One Martini backbone bead per residue (centre of mass of N, CA, C, O) as a GRO file, in nm:
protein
  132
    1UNK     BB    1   0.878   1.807   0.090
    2UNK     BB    2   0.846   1.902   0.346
    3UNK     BB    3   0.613   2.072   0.341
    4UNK     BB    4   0.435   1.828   0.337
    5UNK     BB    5   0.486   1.669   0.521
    6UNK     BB    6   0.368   1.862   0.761
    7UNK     BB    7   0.103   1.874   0.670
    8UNK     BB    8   0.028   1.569   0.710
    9UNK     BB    9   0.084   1.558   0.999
   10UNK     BB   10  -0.123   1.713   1.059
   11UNK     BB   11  -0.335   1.556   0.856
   12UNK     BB   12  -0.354   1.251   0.903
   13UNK     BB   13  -0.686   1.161   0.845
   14UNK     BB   14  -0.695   1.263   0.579
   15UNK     BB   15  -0.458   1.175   0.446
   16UNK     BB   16  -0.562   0.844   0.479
   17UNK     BB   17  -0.829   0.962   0.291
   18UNK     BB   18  -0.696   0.955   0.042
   19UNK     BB   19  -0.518   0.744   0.004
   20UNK     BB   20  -0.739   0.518  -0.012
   21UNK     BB   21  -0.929   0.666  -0.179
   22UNK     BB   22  -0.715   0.631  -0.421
   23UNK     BB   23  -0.659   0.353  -0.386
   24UNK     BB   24  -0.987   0.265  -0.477
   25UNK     BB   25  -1.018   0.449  -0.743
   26UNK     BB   26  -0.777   0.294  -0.900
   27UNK     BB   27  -0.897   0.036  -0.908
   28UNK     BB   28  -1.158   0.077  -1.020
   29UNK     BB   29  -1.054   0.289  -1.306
   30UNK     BB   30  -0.798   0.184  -1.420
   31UNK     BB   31  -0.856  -0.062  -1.427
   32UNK     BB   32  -0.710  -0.209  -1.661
   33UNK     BB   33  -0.427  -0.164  -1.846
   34UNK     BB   34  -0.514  -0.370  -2.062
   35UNK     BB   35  -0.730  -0.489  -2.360
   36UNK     BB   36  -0.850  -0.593  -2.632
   37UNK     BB   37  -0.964  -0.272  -2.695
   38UNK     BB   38  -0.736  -0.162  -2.521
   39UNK     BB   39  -0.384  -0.039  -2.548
   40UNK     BB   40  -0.115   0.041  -2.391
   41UNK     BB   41  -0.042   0.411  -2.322
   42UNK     BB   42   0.115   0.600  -2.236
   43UNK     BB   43  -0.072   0.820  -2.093
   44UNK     BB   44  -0.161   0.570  -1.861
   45UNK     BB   45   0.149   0.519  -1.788
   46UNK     BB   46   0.174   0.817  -1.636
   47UNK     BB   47  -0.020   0.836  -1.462
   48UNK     BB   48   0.030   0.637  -1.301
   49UNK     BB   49   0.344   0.668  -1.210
   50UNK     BB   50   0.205   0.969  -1.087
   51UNK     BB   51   0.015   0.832  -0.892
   52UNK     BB   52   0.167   0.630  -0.735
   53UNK     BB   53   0.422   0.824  -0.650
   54UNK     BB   54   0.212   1.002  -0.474
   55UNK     BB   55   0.152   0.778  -0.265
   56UNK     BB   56   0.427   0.734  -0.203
   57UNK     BB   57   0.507   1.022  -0.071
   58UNK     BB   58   0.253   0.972   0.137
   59UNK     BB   59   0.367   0.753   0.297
   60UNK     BB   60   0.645   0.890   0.381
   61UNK     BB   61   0.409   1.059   0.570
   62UNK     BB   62   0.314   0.871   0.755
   63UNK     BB   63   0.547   0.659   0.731
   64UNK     BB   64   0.798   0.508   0.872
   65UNK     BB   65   1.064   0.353   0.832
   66UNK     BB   66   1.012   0.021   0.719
   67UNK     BB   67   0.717  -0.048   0.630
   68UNK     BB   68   0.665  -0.236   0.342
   69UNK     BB   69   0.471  -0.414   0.438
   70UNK     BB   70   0.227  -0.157   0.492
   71UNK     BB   71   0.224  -0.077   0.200
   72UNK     BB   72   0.174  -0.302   0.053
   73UNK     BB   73  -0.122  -0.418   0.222
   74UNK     BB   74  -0.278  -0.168   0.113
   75UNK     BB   75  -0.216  -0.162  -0.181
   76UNK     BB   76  -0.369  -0.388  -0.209
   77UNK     BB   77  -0.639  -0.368  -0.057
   78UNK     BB   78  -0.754  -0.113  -0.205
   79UNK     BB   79  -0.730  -0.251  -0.496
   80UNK     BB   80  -0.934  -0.487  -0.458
   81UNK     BB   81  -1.150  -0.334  -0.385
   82UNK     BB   82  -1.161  -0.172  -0.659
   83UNK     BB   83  -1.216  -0.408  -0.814
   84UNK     BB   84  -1.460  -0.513  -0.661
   85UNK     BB   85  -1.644  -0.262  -0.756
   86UNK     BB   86  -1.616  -0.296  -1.057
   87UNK     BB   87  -1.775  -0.528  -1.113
   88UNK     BB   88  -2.031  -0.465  -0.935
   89UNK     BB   89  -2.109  -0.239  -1.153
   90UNK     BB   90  -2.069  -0.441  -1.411
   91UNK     BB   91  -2.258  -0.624  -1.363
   92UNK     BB   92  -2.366  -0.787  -1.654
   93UNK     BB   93  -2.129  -0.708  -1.855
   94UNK     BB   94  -1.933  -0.733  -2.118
   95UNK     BB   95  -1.679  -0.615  -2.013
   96UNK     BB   96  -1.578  -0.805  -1.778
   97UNK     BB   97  -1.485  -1.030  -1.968
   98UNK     BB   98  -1.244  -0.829  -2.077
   99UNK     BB   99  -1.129  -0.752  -1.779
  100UNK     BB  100  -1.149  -1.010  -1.604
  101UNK     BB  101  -0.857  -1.164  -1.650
  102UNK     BB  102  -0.659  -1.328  -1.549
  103UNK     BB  103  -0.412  -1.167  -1.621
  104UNK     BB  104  -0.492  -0.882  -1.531
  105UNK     BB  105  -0.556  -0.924  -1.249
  106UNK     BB  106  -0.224  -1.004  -1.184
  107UNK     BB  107  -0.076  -0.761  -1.306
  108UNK     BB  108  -0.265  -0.556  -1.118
  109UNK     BB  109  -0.144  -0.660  -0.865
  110UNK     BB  110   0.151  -0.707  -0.893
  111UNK     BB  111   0.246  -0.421  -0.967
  112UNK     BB  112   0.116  -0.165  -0.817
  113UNK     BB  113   0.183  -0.294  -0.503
  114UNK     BB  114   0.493  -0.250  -0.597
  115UNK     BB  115   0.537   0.010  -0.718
  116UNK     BB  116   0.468   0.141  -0.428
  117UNK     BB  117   0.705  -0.001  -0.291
  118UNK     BB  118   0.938   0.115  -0.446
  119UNK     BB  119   0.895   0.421  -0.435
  120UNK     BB  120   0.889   0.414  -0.096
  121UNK     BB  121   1.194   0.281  -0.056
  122UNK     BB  122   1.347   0.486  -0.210
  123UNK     BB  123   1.274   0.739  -0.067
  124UNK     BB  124   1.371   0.617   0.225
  125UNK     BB  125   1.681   0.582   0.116
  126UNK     BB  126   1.734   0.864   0.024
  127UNK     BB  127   1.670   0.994   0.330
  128UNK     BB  128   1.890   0.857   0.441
  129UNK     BB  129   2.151   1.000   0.273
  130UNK     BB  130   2.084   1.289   0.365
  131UNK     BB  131   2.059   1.251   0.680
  132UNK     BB  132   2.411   1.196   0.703
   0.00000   0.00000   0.00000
């Protein structure tokens, strides 16, 4: 972990179009977590949990701690920025229709930027008890 820290350290500017930039990727591409034709399976489930838990310790290499309200507050506003990227691709589609349902749009904007300041928090929480 250390490793990585040092890196992103040393290019915090990459570091941080990567991070914006797959936070955008994934609210854009990921989104819907399931709908009416395909529901949600093992294997969306853990790209997703292995994926944003890898943006959060990314923030926690980026960010110092107790940040978490601007955890919070990018990993949303990327994520709906990849939704409405994602509306406007498909616009006039019947997929938009099945995908973008009010259920859906709650759940994923609910769940992901929660999990992702979640596990921003229990990282910084961990890290704190290993260096007293």
């Amino acid at each position: 972990m250390e490793n990585i820290r040092i890196f992103v350290q040393k290019h915090k500017k990459v570091s941080w179009l990567v991070l914006i930039g797959y936070l955008i990727f994934c609210g854009c591409f990921v989104f819907p977590l399931s709908n009416e034709r395909w529901s949600f399976d093992f294997e969306k489930a853990y790209m997703i949990i292995l994926s944003y838990g890898i943006l959060a310790t990314l923030f926690t290499s980026l960010l110092s701690s107790n940040k978490s309200i601007h955890v919070y507050s990018i990993s949303l506003l990327c994520t709906t920025v990849g939704m409405i990227l994602r509306y406007i691709i498909e616009y006039g589609e019947y997929s938009n229709t099945i995908n973008f349902t009010q259920i859906n749009i709650i759940m994923y904007l609910g769940i992901i930027p929660v999990f992702c300041t979640l596990i921003y928090w229990i990282i910084c929480k961990l890290e704190s008890i290993t260096c007293k």
